[in-house]
Amino acid sequence: MSEDLQLAARERAASVVELASELIRRPSRGGIDAYGPVLGVLEEWLSASGLPHRRLHDDAGHLVGLLVEIHGGRPGSWWTLDACVDTAPYGDEASWSFPPDCGDVVDGWLRGRGSADSKLAASMFCHIAADLAPHADTLHGGLAVLLDVDEHTGGFGGARAYLADPGVVRPAGVMIGYPGMDEVVVGGRGLWRATLTVHAPSGHSGSSKHVVGAISRAAHLVRLLDSAELPDGESSSGFPLTPKLSVTTFHGGEGFSVIPDRCDLNIDVRTTPGFGAHDAETLVRKVVAELDADLPGPRPTEVNPVVSWPPFRLAEDEQPAAALLTAAAGAGLTVRAKTAGPSNIGNLLAGEGITGVTAGFGVPYEGLHGIDERAHLGELPTVYAVYHRAVLDLLGG
């Protein structure tokens, strides 16, 4: 990596931290705080930097993000830098050793909710866009910076609005600015989720008549689900993780004397290329049929699918993983490509046909989604330079 790029990154670091600090000082907890103040800070900075930007809204008209677009002067693919500026809740504020919205720097750490996930990355991506804008005519394709404020709710409204916008050029790939310097996530298991409704006759717990209630039937269903056989080992595609089935909620009954006639369960199945959503649904329906045969109820058990995201996996020599890993190696870093067990926004993008997704590579951190969240700034110039180099390589700059 060139000395000029490293020097520019060091000079940019102070400004990146300054903007990130201002963002942290505007609470933007997902589903709790209004997003206007935190986006207003970004809009003011983008306007002062001469960067074109616009607000994104969902179908109901709610504000869900900002979009910055740098149009290159030459034909080519578009690439997106994505960082959320909404955050997790604070949790027990009394357990924090500093105010969650302080946004200060102490002993080389940027402190406060969102410092790690992902207001520092949002600031960094805005600065990279500002670096490239004066040279846009030399770039191929274009760069979009997506600043999402509906990520921690699980709605991913900013990403959905971005992809649904008819004026947007569909990107060839997306780099998501999660923290951590050791790994770049290049894939993840998908998911298939459903609600199961188990029925049974109601009754009184003190009655002489024996009734197999909905809770008992549902408990038997959980045992069947827990013992269901899923594929073990890598699939033929070489995907390194196996499917997983979990019962995540169990609701039924009220009080002591009434045997309930209904119990609801939530099922979460993590899928792979060799065991997809269709396979997950087929398995669950087979288990449900076994329950209804073993312990018949007044009505068949209902299977109501809720959401399905496909798995994805990007090879290390595919873009944008190749550009990011090469830039990291050029900075003297050893970064491992990882396929993650938990799903992320990459699965949503894969469902939209965008499989070129990376997540992660950022500064070291502590307390993400917990107490005393903070991000270490000593590595910020290197992280900045790596992303800057990767984007330039993707845009042919």
CSV table of C-alpha atoms in Angstrom, one decimal, residues 60-378:
chain,number,residue,atom,x,y,z
A,60,ALA,CA,-45.2,3.8,5.0
A,61,GLY,CA,-43.2,7.0,4.5
A,62,HIS,CA,-41.0,6.5,7.6
A,63,LEU,CA,-37.4,7.7,7.4
A,64,VAL,CA,-35.1,4.7,7.2
A,65,GLY,CA,-31.8,6.0,5.9
A,66,LEU,CA,-29.6,8.2,3.8
A,67,LEU,CA,-28.0,7.4,0.4
A,68,VAL,CA,-24.9,9.0,-1.0
A,69,GLU,CA,-24.1,8.4,-4.7
A,70,ILE,CA,-20.8,9.2,-6.5
A,71,HIS,CA,-21.2,8.7,-10.3
A,72,GLY,CA,-18.1,7.7,-12.1
A,73,GLY,CA,-17.2,9.2,-15.4
A,74,ARG,CA,-16.6,5.8,-17.1
A,75,PRO,CA,-18.7,2.7,-17.6
A,76,GLY,CA,-18.5,0.1,-14.9
A,77,SER,CA,-20.1,-1.6,-12.0
A,78,TRP,CA,-21.5,0.1,-8.9
A,79,TRP,CA,-20.3,-0.8,-5.4
A,80,THR,CA,-21.8,0.0,-2.0
A,81,LEU,CA,-20.4,0.8,1.4
A,82,ASP,CA,-23.1,0.1,4.0
A,83,ALA,CA,-23.1,1.1,7.7
A,84,CYS,CA,-26.0,1.4,10.1
A,85,VAL,CA,-26.4,4.5,12.3
A,86,ASP,CA,-29.1,3.2,14.5
A,87,THR,CA,-27.9,1.2,17.5
A,88,ALA,CA,-28.8,-1.5,20.0
A,89,PRO,CA,-30.5,-0.3,23.2
A,90,TYR,CA,-28.3,0.9,26.2
A,91,GLY,CA,-29.5,-1.9,28.5
A,92,ASP,CA,-28.9,-1.1,32.2
A,93,GLU,CA,-27.4,2.4,32.1
A,94,ALA,CA,-26.4,2.1,35.7
A,95,SER,CA,-23.9,-0.7,34.7
A,96,TRP,CA,-22.1,1.6,32.3
A,97,SER,CA,-18.9,3.3,33.6
A,98,PHE,CA,-19.5,6.2,31.3
A,99,PRO,CA,-22.6,7.8,29.7
A,100,PRO,CA,-23.8,5.7,26.7
A,101,ASP,CA,-24.0,8.8,24.5
A,102,CYS,CA,-20.8,10.5,25.6
A,103,GLY,CA,-18.9,10.1,22.3
A,104,ASP,CA,-15.6,11.1,23.9
A,105,VAL,CA,-12.1,9.7,23.4
A,106,VAL,CA,-10.3,8.3,26.4
A,107,ASP,CA,-6.9,6.5,26.3
A,108,GLY,CA,-7.3,5.9,22.6
A,109,TRP,CA,-10.8,4.5,22.7
A,110,LEU,CA,-13.9,6.2,21.2
A,111,ARG,CA,-16.6,5.5,23.8
A,112,GLY,CA,-20.4,5.2,23.6
A,113,ARG,CA,-23.2,3.2,22.0
A,114,GLY,CA,-22.6,2.9,18.3
A,115,SER,CA,-18.9,3.5,18.4
A,116,ALA,CA,-18.3,-0.1,17.3
A,117,ASP,CA,-21.6,-0.8,15.6
A,118,SER,CA,-21.4,1.2,13.4
A,119,LYS,CA,-21.2,5.0,13.6
A,120,LEU,CA,-17.4,5.0,13.2
A,121,ALA,CA,-17.7,3.0,10.0
A,122,ALA,CA,-20.5,5.3,8.8
A,123,SER,CA,-18.2,8.3,9.3
A,124,MET,CA,-15.3,6.5,7.6
A,125,PHE,CA,-17.4,5.7,4.6
A,126,CYS,CA,-18.6,9.2,4.2
A,127,HIS,CA,-15.1,10.5,4.3
A,128,ILE,CA,-14.0,8.0,1.7
A,129,ALA,CA,-16.8,9.2,-0.6
A,130,ALA,CA,-15.6,12.8,0.0
A,131,ASP,CA,-12.1,11.7,-1.0
A,132,LEU,CA,-13.3,10.1,-4.2
A,133,ALA,CA,-15.8,12.7,-5.3
A,134,PRO,CA,-13.3,15.2,-6.8
A,135,HIS,CA,-11.9,12.4,-9.0
A,136,ALA,CA,-15.3,10.9,-10.0
A,137,ASP,CA,-14.6,11.5,-13.7
A,138,THR,CA,-11.7,9.0,-13.6
A,139,LEU,CA,-13.7,6.2,-11.9
A,140,HIS,CA,-15.6,3.3,-13.5
A,141,GLY,CA,-19.2,2.7,-12.4
A,142,GLY,CA,-20.0,4.4,-9.2
A,143,LEU,CA,-20.0,4.3,-5.4
A,144,ALA,CA,-23.0,4.4,-3.1
A,145,VAL,CA,-22.8,4.9,0.7
A,146,LEU,CA,-25.9,3.5,2.4
A,147,LEU,CA,-26.5,4.8,5.9
A,148,ASP,CA,-29.3,2.6,7.4
A,149,VAL,CA,-31.4,3.6,10.5
A,150,ASP,CA,-33.6,0.5,10.5
A,151,GLU,CA,-31.0,-2.2,11.0
A,152,HIS,CA,-31.1,-3.0,14.7
A,153,THR,CA,-34.9,-3.4,14.6
A,154,GLY,CA,-34.3,-6.3,12.2
A,155,GLY,CA,-36.4,-4.6,9.6
A,156,PHE,CA,-33.4,-3.5,7.4
A,157,GLY,CA,-35.6,-0.7,6.1
A,158,GLY,CA,-32.8,1.3,4.7
A,159,ALA,CA,-31.5,-1.6,2.6
A,160,ARG,CA,-34.9,-2.5,1.5
A,161,ALA,CA,-35.7,1.1,0.4
A,162,TYR,CA,-32.4,1.3,-1.3
A,163,LEU,CA,-33.0,-1.8,-3.4
A,164,ALA,CA,-36.6,-0.8,-4.2
A,165,ASP,CA,-35.6,2.7,-5.4
A,166,PRO,CA,-36.1,2.8,-9.2
A,167,GLY,CA,-33.4,5.4,-9.5
A,168,VAL,CA,-30.7,3.3,-7.9
A,169,VAL,CA,-28.2,1.4,-10.0
A,170,ARG,CA,-28.2,-2.2,-8.6
A,171,PRO,CA,-24.7,-2.7,-7.0
A,172,ALA,CA,-22.4,-5.6,-8.0
A,173,GLY,CA,-21.4,-5.9,-4.4
A,174,VAL,CA,-21.7,-4.5,-0.9
A,175,MET,CA,-19.2,-4.0,1.9
A,176,ILE,CA,-20.8,-3.8,5.4
A,177,GLY,CA,-18.8,-1.9,8.0
A,178,TYR,CA,-19.0,-4.1,11.1
A,179,PRO,CA,-16.0,-3.9,13.4
A,180,GLY,CA,-13.1,-6.3,14.1
A,181,MET,CA,-9.8,-6.6,12.3
A,182,ASP,CA,-9.2,-10.4,12.3
A,183,GLU,CA,-12.0,-11.6,10.0
A,184,VAL,CA,-14.0,-10.6,7.0
A,185,VAL,CA,-17.4,-12.4,6.8
A,186,VAL,CA,-17.9,-13.6,3.2
A,187,GLY,CA,-20.8,-15.9,3.8
A,188,GLY,CA,-23.5,-16.9,6.2
A,189,ARG,CA,-26.2,-19.5,6.8
A,190,GLY,CA,-29.6,-18.6,5.6
A,191,LEU,CA,-32.8,-18.9,7.7
A,192,TRP,CA,-36.3,-20.2,7.5
A,193,ARG,CA,-38.6,-19.1,10.3
A,194,ALA,CA,-42.2,-20.2,11.1
A,195,THR,CA,-44.8,-20.1,13.8
A,196,LEU,CA,-46.4,-23.4,14.7
A,197,THR,CA,-49.8,-23.4,16.3
A,198,VAL,CA,-50.8,-26.6,18.3
A,199,HIS,CA,-54.5,-27.2,19.1
A,200,ALA,CA,-56.1,-29.4,21.8
A,201,PRO,CA,-59.4,-29.7,23.7
A,202,SER,CA,-59.6,-27.3,26.6
A,203,GLY,CA,-60.4,-28.5,30.1
A,204,HIS,CA,-60.3,-27.9,33.8
A,205,SER,CA,-57.2,-29.1,35.6
A,206,GLY,CA,-59.3,-30.5,38.4
A,207,SER,CA,-61.7,-32.4,36.2
A,208,SER,CA,-61.9,-36.2,36.4
A,209,LYS,CA,-61.8,-36.3,32.6
A,210,HIS,CA,-58.2,-36.6,31.2
A,211,VAL,CA,-57.4,-34.1,28.5
A,212,VAL,CA,-54.1,-34.0,26.6
A,213,GLY,CA,-53.8,-30.2,26.4
A,214,ALA,CA,-52.1,-28.0,23.9
A,215,ILE,CA,-49.0,-27.5,26.1
A,216,SER,CA,-48.5,-31.3,26.4
A,217,ARG,CA,-48.9,-31.7,22.7
A,218,ALA,CA,-46.5,-28.8,22.0
A,219,ALA,CA,-44.0,-30.2,24.5
A,220,HIS,CA,-44.1,-33.5,22.5
A,221,LEU,CA,-43.6,-31.5,19.3
A,222,VAL,CA,-40.5,-29.8,20.8
A,223,ARG,CA,-39.0,-33.3,21.6
A,224,LEU,CA,-39.7,-34.4,18.0
A,225,LEU,CA,-38.1,-31.2,16.6
A,226,ASP,CA,-35.1,-31.5,18.8
A,227,SER,CA,-34.5,-35.1,17.6
A,228,ALA,CA,-35.1,-34.4,13.9
A,229,GLU,CA,-32.1,-35.4,11.8
A,230,LEU,CA,-30.4,-32.7,9.8
A,231,PRO,CA,-27.5,-33.1,7.3
A,232,ASP,CA,-24.2,-33.4,9.0
A,233,GLY,CA,-20.9,-32.2,7.5
A,234,GLU,CA,-20.1,-30.0,4.5
A,235,SER,CA,-22.5,-30.0,1.6
A,236,SER,CA,-21.3,-30.8,-2.0
A,237,SER,CA,-20.8,-27.0,-2.4
A,238,GLY,CA,-18.2,-27.0,0.3
A,239,PHE,CA,-20.2,-24.8,2.6
A,240,PRO,CA,-18.4,-25.1,5.9
A,241,LEU,CA,-21.4,-25.0,8.3
A,242,THR,CA,-24.3,-27.4,8.9
A,243,PRO,CA,-28.0,-26.6,9.2
A,244,LYS,CA,-29.4,-26.0,12.7
A,245,LEU,CA,-33.0,-26.1,14.1
A,246,SER,CA,-34.0,-24.2,17.2
A,247,VAL,CA,-37.3,-23.7,19.0
A,248,THR,CA,-37.1,-20.1,20.2
A,249,THR,CA,-40.4,-19.3,21.8
A,250,PHE,CA,-43.2,-21.3,23.5
A,251,HIS,CA,-46.4,-19.6,24.5
A,252,GLY,CA,-49.6,-21.1,25.9
A,253,GLY,CA,-51.9,-21.2,28.8
A,254,GLU,CA,-52.9,-18.7,31.5
A,255,GLY,CA,-53.3,-19.2,35.2
A,256,PHE,CA,-53.5,-22.6,37.0
A,257,SER,CA,-56.9,-24.2,36.5
A,258,VAL,CA,-57.5,-24.1,32.8
A,259,ILE,CA,-55.8,-26.6,30.4
A,260,PRO,CA,-55.3,-24.4,27.3
A,261,ASP,CA,-56.6,-25.3,23.8
A,262,ARG,CA,-53.7,-23.6,22.0
A,263,CYS,CA,-50.0,-23.3,22.2
A,264,ASP,CA,-47.7,-21.3,19.8
A,265,LEU,CA,-44.1,-22.0,19.0
A,266,ASN,CA,-41.5,-20.1,17.0
A,267,ILE,CA,-39.1,-22.2,14.9
A,268,ASP,CA,-35.8,-20.9,13.6
A,269,VAL,CA,-33.9,-23.1,11.0
A,270,ARG,CA,-30.5,-22.0,9.8
A,271,THR,CA,-30.1,-23.2,6.2
A,272,THR,CA,-27.2,-24.0,3.9
A,273,PRO,CA,-26.8,-24.4,0.1
A,274,GLY,CA,-27.4,-28.2,0.6
A,275,PHE,CA,-30.4,-27.7,3.0
A,276,GLY,CA,-32.4,-24.7,1.9
A,277,ALA,CA,-35.8,-23.2,2.8
A,278,HIS,CA,-37.8,-25.9,1.0
A,279,ASP,CA,-35.9,-28.6,2.8
A,280,ALA,CA,-36.5,-26.8,6.2
A,281,GLU,CA,-40.2,-26.5,5.6
A,282,THR,CA,-40.5,-30.1,4.4
A,283,LEU,CA,-38.7,-31.3,7.5
A,284,VAL,CA,-40.9,-29.3,9.9
A,285,ARG,CA,-44.1,-30.3,8.2
A,286,LYS,CA,-43.0,-34.0,8.4
A,287,VAL,CA,-42.4,-33.6,12.2
A,288,VAL,CA,-45.8,-31.8,12.6
A,289,ALA,CA,-47.5,-34.7,10.8
A,290,GLU,CA,-45.8,-37.1,13.1
A,291,LEU,CA,-47.1,-35.2,16.1
A,292,ASP,CA,-50.7,-35.2,14.8
A,293,ALA,CA,-50.5,-38.9,14.2
A,294,ASP,CA,-49.0,-39.7,17.6
A,295,LEU,CA,-51.3,-37.4,19.6
A,296,PRO,CA,-54.3,-36.4,17.5
A,297,GLY,CA,-55.8,-33.1,18.2
A,298,PRO,CA,-59.2,-31.5,17.2
A,299,ARG,CA,-57.4,-29.6,14.4
A,300,PRO,CA,-54.2,-30.2,12.5
A,301,THR,CA,-51.2,-28.3,13.8
A,302,GLU,CA,-50.7,-25.1,11.7
A,303,VAL,CA,-47.3,-24.2,10.1
A,304,ASN,CA,-47.2,-20.5,9.2
A,305,PRO,CA,-43.9,-19.5,7.5
A,306,VAL,CA,-42.7,-16.0,8.5
A,307,VAL,CA,-39.5,-15.2,6.7
A,308,SER,CA,-36.9,-16.9,4.5
A,309,TRP,CA,-33.4,-15.7,3.6
A,310,PRO,CA,-31.0,-17.7,1.5
A,311,PRO,CA,-27.5,-18.6,2.5
A,312,PHE,CA,-24.6,-17.0,0.7
A,313,ARG,CA,-20.9,-17.5,0.3
A,314,LEU,CA,-18.4,-15.5,-1.6
A,315,ALA,CA,-15.1,-17.0,-2.7
A,316,GLU,CA,-12.0,-15.2,-1.6
A,317,ASP,CA,-11.1,-14.4,-5.3
A,318,GLU,CA,-14.6,-12.9,-6.0
A,319,GLN,CA,-15.3,-9.2,-5.6
A,320,PRO,CA,-15.6,-7.3,-3.4
A,321,ALA,CA,-13.9,-9.9,-1.0
A,322,ALA,CA,-10.8,-10.0,-3.2
A,323,ALA,CA,-10.3,-6.3,-3.2
A,324,LEU,CA,-10.8,-6.0,0.6
A,325,LEU,CA,-8.5,-9.0,1.4
A,326,THR,CA,-5.9,-7.9,-1.0
A,327,ALA,CA,-5.9,-4.3,0.4
A,328,ALA,CA,-5.6,-5.7,3.9
A,329,ALA,CA,-2.7,-7.9,2.9
A,330,GLY,CA,-1.0,-4.9,1.3
A,331,ALA,CA,-1.3,-3.1,4.6
A,332,GLY,CA,0.6,-6.0,6.3
A,333,LEU,CA,-2.5,-7.5,7.9
A,334,THR,CA,-3.5,-11.2,8.1
A,335,VAL,CA,-7.3,-11.3,7.8
A,336,ARG,CA,-9.3,-14.5,7.6
A,337,ALA,CA,-12.3,-15.0,5.4
A,338,LYS,CA,-15.1,-16.4,7.5
A,339,THR,CA,-18.5,-18.0,6.8
A,340,ALA,CA,-20.7,-17.0,9.7
A,341,GLY,CA,-23.3,-19.0,11.6
A,342,PRO,CA,-25.6,-16.1,12.4
A,343,SER,CA,-27.4,-14.5,9.5
A,344,ASN,CA,-26.8,-10.9,8.6
A,345,ILE,CA,-27.8,-8.3,6.1
A,346,GLY,CA,-25.8,-10.2,3.5
A,347,ASN,CA,-28.6,-12.8,3.4
A,348,LEU,CA,-31.2,-10.2,2.7
A,349,LEU,CA,-29.0,-8.9,-0.2
A,350,ALA,CA,-28.5,-12.5,-1.4
A,351,GLY,CA,-32.2,-12.8,-1.6
A,352,GLU,CA,-32.3,-9.8,-3.9
A,353,GLY,CA,-29.7,-11.4,-6.1
A,354,ILE,CA,-26.7,-9.5,-4.7
A,355,THR,CA,-24.3,-12.3,-3.6
A,356,GLY,CA,-21.1,-10.1,-3.6
A,357,VAL,CA,-21.3,-9.2,0.1
A,358,THR,CA,-18.7,-8.8,2.8
A,359,ALA,CA,-19.4,-8.0,6.4
A,360,GLY,CA,-16.8,-6.9,8.9
A,361,PHE,CA,-13.3,-5.6,8.9
A,362,GLY,CA,-13.1,-2.6,11.1
A,363,VAL,CA,-11.3,-1.4,14.2
A,364,PRO,CA,-11.0,-3.6,17.4
A,365,TYR,CA,-13.8,-3.1,19.9
A,366,GLU,CA,-15.3,-4.0,23.2
A,367,GLY,CA,-18.9,-4.1,24.6
A,368,LEU,CA,-20.7,-4.3,21.3
A,369,HIS,CA,-24.5,-4.5,22.1
A,370,GLY,CA,-23.4,-4.7,25.8
A,371,ILE,CA,-22.2,-2.2,28.4
A,372,ASP,CA,-19.3,0.2,27.9
A,373,GLU,CA,-19.2,-0.1,24.1
A,374,ARG,CA,-16.0,1.4,22.7
A,375,ALA,CA,-13.8,1.3,19.6
A,376,HIS,CA,-10.0,1.4,19.5
A,377,LEU,CA,-8.7,4.2,17.4
A,378,GLY,CA,-5.1,3.2,17.0
